[in-house]
Amino acid sequence: MSSALPSGGSFLLPFILGAPLLAMFVIVFMPKDETKMIKIIAAMGTFVAMALSLFAFFAYDRSLGGMQFTLTIPWVPDLGVNLAFGVDGLSLPMLLLTNLIGFSSIYASWNMENRAKEFFVLLLILITGVMGTFIARDLFIFFLFYEIVVIPIYIMVIIWGSTKRVSKEYAGMKLTIYLLIGSAFLLVGMVALYLAAAKQGNPTFMFDQLAARQNLYSAPFQKAAFGLMLFGFGSLISMFPFHSWSPDGYAGAPTAVSMIHAGVLKKIGGYGLIRLGVYVLPLGAKYWAPVIAALAIANVLYAAFIALAQKDLKYVIGYSSVSHMGYVLIAIAALNPTSINGAVAMMFAHGVMSALIFSMIGFIYEKTHTRNIPDLGGLAHQMPRLAIGFIIGGMASLGLPSTVNFISEFTIFMGSIRVLPVQAILGIAGIIFTAVYTLRIIANVMFGPRRPEWDQLKDIRGPELVPLIVLGLVIFAAGIFPNILFGLVNSGVTSSGLQKVLETVSQAKMGGLF
């Protein structure tokens, strides 16, 4: 569909994508000792992208639905590759999430002095790459942006990462290997899907055209192709047992990378499973749904249980993130419009919440030089503003009503309990573990007697408050007024044709799993 804007709408997404890139190119030609100006330019680039994303979020015509702000430029016509951008109710929340976290991550790194020029150049490339995966309407372009993401993450972890429990080199290499192995399976699945579509007409990588030909893909083909996609995207979303790279990656990464990693990088996996897996290969999705549901429960319960035993703050939130992604996987396995609505909303909610917590942990580590929970305590006495941010993130994590996480989890369970009652009940039980480890770290890190050794610490102030203000405001705004988010997400499910696909696949008769 055409853009909802009367004029100029086709170039909105390229402007959003180009703002951080333009800032990056400006920084490249700046002297490396102009640290403050480098940070200001990086902040300006991400602010423009965030402001334009907010404009797109509210300018999107929910009554019309479908892909809007579209732009299609033939790139490799012989192969059917198009530089095609567009957003709908599924991808627009992810685009906004990326830029909310990207803007906040600049300020979470405001005190970065070690090779600041290179750091912010790579950070801006990373933000751009993640954005590109969500606005791409062409599978080839989607994969291209995904591969771009891997490069800066590896470099940033091994140069600016921390070396507490695992070495930053180990964390960076493990993270990269898992992502590349997953991308290899995605590439095979992508080529198979392209060749199958090419047999039915003109070759294409366009998502909508691939989906339009789904009735021409045989059931065995859909099962095999979805299996490849599941391995690739499942590794990215840290689906059990392909999850172990994730907590180590969080722990070894600098704060900004941890925020983007937890906030939006994992969401590429969930988004890809919905956009490419369920929408294009629905019979394959139904075939593999029992496996996804079973592994999702392992995510929820196993990772939450492991989080209880952690003493490093980043590892607690790292395993918590793996656990929360289990809820998204349960929703995808349920294969109904309500659960898919909840999955997309949960990805948005978890992204904002985890980015806020990781930014606060970054400030704690920067000021105390430790993330070991037994070494901390009573920090609310010296740093009350940081404590507020930490508590807001913690309360959102355990699904406190009035936060966006509560309504997202509630929607997931409402959608999945009718289809997967056992998994839904076990998933609800996982909330108990979440409450225990969340309240434990809040109590042991922020509360308790005043500890004199921390009296010299300075509370977050000035630019350091930006992540708390931006992300905290979103957590409550979308929680108190949920239709701001859910109205958009629901339009993406109903108007994209996904709802019809889900209704059709629910009636399909499938044989045994293997």
PDB file of N, CA, C and O in Angstrom, residues 415-445:
ATOM      1  N   GLY A 415      -4.026 -15.585  24.995  1.00  0.00           N
ATOM      2  CA  GLY A 415      -4.016 -16.178  23.670  1.00  0.00           C
ATOM      3  C   GLY A 415      -3.537 -17.615  23.643  1.00  0.00           C
ATOM      4  O   GLY A 415      -3.977 -18.415  22.806  1.00  0.00           O
ATOM      5  N   SER A 416      -2.644 -17.979  24.556  1.00  0.00           N
ATOM      6  CA  SER A 416      -2.034 -19.306  24.499  1.00  0.00           C
ATOM      7  C   SER A 416      -2.738 -20.343  25.370  1.00  0.00           C
ATOM      8  O   SER A 416      -2.638 -21.545  25.086  1.00  0.00           O
ATOM      9  N   ILE A 417      -3.443 -19.917  26.400  1.00  0.00           N
ATOM     10  CA  ILE A 417      -4.002 -20.895  27.341  1.00  0.00           C
ATOM     11  C   ILE A 417      -5.089 -21.747  26.696  1.00  0.00           C
ATOM     12  O   ILE A 417      -5.319 -22.890  27.085  1.00  0.00           O
ATOM     13  N   ARG A 418      -5.744 -21.230  25.664  1.00  0.00           N
ATOM     14  CA  ARG A 418      -6.774 -22.001  24.976  1.00  0.00           C
ATOM     15  C   ARG A 418      -6.165 -23.071  24.074  1.00  0.00           C
ATOM     16  O   ARG A 418      -6.785 -24.095  23.797  1.00  0.00           O
ATOM     17  N   VAL A 419      -4.956 -22.831  23.608  1.00  0.00           N
ATOM     18  CA  VAL A 419      -4.308 -23.738  22.657  1.00  0.00           C
ATOM     19  C   VAL A 419      -3.264 -24.606  23.351  1.00  0.00           C
ATOM     20  O   VAL A 419      -3.143 -25.804  23.062  1.00  0.00           O
ATOM     21  N   LEU A 420      -2.506 -24.000  24.254  1.00  0.00           N
ATOM     22  CA  LEU A 420      -1.428 -24.685  24.968  1.00  0.00           C
ATOM     23  C   LEU A 420      -1.620 -24.513  26.475  1.00  0.00           C
ATOM     24  O   LEU A 420      -0.857 -23.793  27.133  1.00  0.00           O
ATOM     25  N   PRO A 421      -2.648 -25.134  27.041  1.00  0.00           N
ATOM     26  CA  PRO A 421      -2.968 -24.875  28.455  1.00  0.00           C
ATOM     27  C   PRO A 421      -1.845 -25.243  29.415  1.00  0.00           C
ATOM     28  O   PRO A 421      -1.573 -24.498  30.364  1.00  0.00           O
ATOM     29  N   VAL A 422      -1.201 -26.390  29.186  1.00  0.00           N
ATOM     30  CA  VAL A 422      -0.139 -26.816  30.099  1.00  0.00           C
ATOM     31  C   VAL A 422       1.041 -25.851  30.044  1.00  0.00           C
ATOM     32  O   VAL A 422       1.566 -25.408  31.076  1.00  0.00           O
ATOM     33  N   GLN A 423       1.457 -25.507  28.827  1.00  0.00           N
ATOM     34  CA  GLN A 423       2.591 -24.588  28.674  1.00  0.00           C
ATOM     35  C   GLN A 423       2.259 -23.211  29.237  1.00  0.00           C
ATOM     36  O   GLN A 423       3.119 -22.556  29.847  1.00  0.00           O
ATOM     37  N   ALA A 424       1.035 -22.752  29.038  1.00  0.00           N
ATOM     38  CA  ALA A 424       0.644 -21.444  29.559  1.00  0.00           C
ATOM     39  C   ALA A 424       0.684 -21.434  31.086  1.00  0.00           C
ATOM     40  O   ALA A 424       1.167 -20.479  31.703  1.00  0.00           O
ATOM     41  N   ILE A 425       0.184 -22.502  31.711  1.00  0.00           N
ATOM     42  CA  ILE A 425       0.192 -22.568  33.178  1.00  0.00           C
ATOM     43  C   ILE A 425       1.616 -22.622  33.707  1.00  0.00           C
ATOM     44  O   ILE A 425       1.965 -21.947  34.690  1.00  0.00           O
ATOM     45  N   LEU A 426       2.469 -23.421  33.062  1.00  0.00           N
ATOM     46  CA  LEU A 426       3.871 -23.470  33.478  1.00  0.00           C
ATOM     47  C   LEU A 426       4.547 -22.120  33.266  1.00  0.00           C
ATOM     48  O   LEU A 426       5.390 -21.700  34.073  1.00  0.00           O
ATOM     49  N   GLY A 427       4.185 -21.439  32.181  1.00  0.00           N
ATOM     50  CA  GLY A 427       4.736 -20.108  31.944  1.00  0.00           C
ATOM     51  C   GLY A 427       4.314 -19.132  33.016  1.00  0.00           C
ATOM     52  O   GLY A 427       5.117 -18.311  33.488  1.00  0.00           O
ATOM     53  N   ILE A 428       3.058 -19.211  33.435  1.00  0.00           N
ATOM     54  CA  ILE A 428       2.579 -18.343  34.520  1.00  0.00           C
ATOM     55  C   ILE A 428       3.346 -18.635  35.802  1.00  0.00           C
ATOM     56  O   ILE A 428       3.698 -17.724  36.559  1.00  0.00           O
ATOM     57  N   ALA A 429       3.644 -19.920  36.041  1.00  0.00           N
ATOM     58  CA  ALA A 429       4.425 -20.283  37.227  1.00  0.00           C
ATOM     59  C   ALA A 429       5.813 -19.659  37.194  1.00  0.00           C
ATOM     60  O   ALA A 429       6.412 -19.359  38.238  1.00  0.00           O
ATOM     61  N   GLY A 430       6.341 -19.449  35.970  1.00  0.00           N
ATOM     62  CA  GLY A 430       7.660 -18.822  35.848  1.00  0.00           C
ATOM     63  C   GLY A 430       7.699 -17.411  36.389  1.00  0.00           C
ATOM     64  O   GLY A 430       8.777 -16.905  36.755  1.00  0.00           O
ATOM     65  N   ILE A 431       6.541 -16.757  36.462  1.00  0.00           N
ATOM     66  CA  ILE A 431       6.491 -15.399  37.007  1.00  0.00           C
ATOM     67  C   ILE A 431       6.936 -15.395  38.469  1.00  0.00           C
ATOM     68  O   ILE A 431       7.510 -14.408  38.953  1.00  0.00           O
ATOM     69  N   ILE A 432       6.689 -16.506  39.168  1.00  0.00           N
ATOM     70  CA  ILE A 432       7.095 -16.590  40.576  1.00  0.00           C
ATOM     71  C   ILE A 432       8.608 -16.509  40.693  1.00  0.00           C
ATOM     72  O   ILE A 432       9.148 -15.766  41.528  1.00  0.00           O
ATOM     73  N   PHE A 433       9.317 -17.274  39.847  1.00  0.00           N
ATOM     74  CA  PHE A 433      10.779 -17.201  39.850  1.00  0.00           C
ATOM     75  C   PHE A 433      11.245 -15.787  39.526  1.00  0.00           C
ATOM     76  O   PHE A 433      12.194 -15.273  40.137  1.00  0.00           O
ATOM     77  N   THR A 434      10.589 -15.174  38.550  1.00  0.00           N
ATOM     78  CA  THR A 434      10.965 -13.813  38.159  1.00  0.00           C
ATOM     79  C   THR A 434      10.834 -12.861  39.336  1.00  0.00           C
ATOM     80  O   THR A 434      11.714 -12.022  39.579  1.00  0.00           O
ATOM     81  N   ALA A 435       9.739 -12.983  40.070  1.00  0.00           N
ATOM     82  CA  ALA A 435       9.542 -12.109  41.236  1.00  0.00           C
ATOM     83  C   ALA A 435      10.623 -12.329  42.280  1.00  0.00           C
ATOM     84  O   ALA A 435      11.124 -11.369  42.885  1.00  0.00           O
ATOM     85  N   VAL A 436      11.008 -13.595  42.481  1.00  0.00           N
ATOM     86  CA  VAL A 436      12.002 -13.903  43.521  1.00  0.00           C
ATOM     87  C   VAL A 436      13.352 -13.286  43.187  1.00  0.00           C
ATOM     88  O   VAL A 436      13.955 -12.577  44.007  1.00  0.00           O
ATOM     89  N   TYR A 437      13.885 -13.539  41.969  1.00  0.00           N
ATOM     90  CA  TYR A 437      15.221 -13.010  41.678  1.00  0.00           C
ATOM     91  C   TYR A 437      15.207 -11.500  41.484  1.00  0.00           C
ATOM     92  O   TYR A 437      16.191 -10.813  41.788  1.00  0.00           O
ATOM     93  N   THR A 438      14.092 -10.947  41.010  1.00  0.00           N
ATOM     94  CA  THR A 438      14.025  -9.497  40.841  1.00  0.00           C
ATOM     95  C   THR A 438      14.001  -8.793  42.188  1.00  0.00           C
ATOM     96  O   THR A 438      14.765  -7.836  42.428  1.00  0.00           O
ATOM     97  N   LEU A 439      13.134  -9.239  43.091  1.00  0.00           N
ATOM     98  CA  LEU A 439      13.053  -8.617  44.414  1.00  0.00           C
ATOM     99  C   LEU A 439      14.347  -8.845  45.198  1.00  0.00           C
ATOM    100  O   LEU A 439      14.757  -7.992  45.995  1.00  0.00           O
ATOM    101  N   ARG A 440      14.997  -9.991  44.941  1.00  0.00           N
ATOM    102  CA  ARG A 440      16.261 -10.273  45.626  1.00  0.00           C
ATOM    103  C   ARG A 440      17.337  -9.268  45.255  1.00  0.00           C
ATOM    104  O   ARG A 440      18.020  -8.720  46.141  1.00  0.00           O
ATOM    105  N   ILE A 441      17.502  -9.007  43.961  1.00  0.00           N
ATOM    106  CA  ILE A 441      18.575  -8.080  43.592  1.00  0.00           C
ATOM    107  C   ILE A 441      18.226  -6.645  43.995  1.00  0.00           C
ATOM    108  O   ILE A 441      19.113  -5.872  44.357  1.00  0.00           O
ATOM    109  N   ILE A 442      16.958  -6.279  43.939  1.00  0.00           N
ATOM    110  CA  ILE A 442      16.586  -4.935  44.387  1.00  0.00           C
ATOM    111  C   ILE A 442      16.895  -4.769  45.865  1.00  0.00           C
ATOM    112  O   ILE A 442      17.471  -3.759  46.294  1.00  0.00           O
ATOM    113  N   ALA A 443      16.529  -5.785  46.657  1.00  0.00           N
ATOM    114  CA  ALA A 443      16.769  -5.710  48.102  1.00  0.00           C
ATOM    115  C   ALA A 443      18.255  -5.715  48.429  1.00  0.00           C
ATOM    116  O   ALA A 443      18.726  -4.934  49.267  1.00  0.00           O
ATOM    117  N   ASN A 444      19.010  -6.580  47.773  1.00  0.00           N
ATOM    118  CA  ASN A 444      20.426  -6.743  48.126  1.00  0.00           C
ATOM    119  C   ASN A 444      21.327  -5.664  47.541  1.00  0.00           C
ATOM    120  O   ASN A 444      22.429  -5.435  48.064  1.00  0.00           O
ATOM    121  N   VAL A 445      20.889  -5.012  46.475  1.00  0.00           N
ATOM    122  CA  VAL A 445      21.728  -3.991  45.847  1.00  0.00           C
ATOM    123  C   VAL A 445      21.334  -2.590  46.295  1.00  0.00           C
ATOM    124  O   VAL A 445      22.190  -1.761  46.606  1.00  0.00           O
TER     125      VAL A 445
END
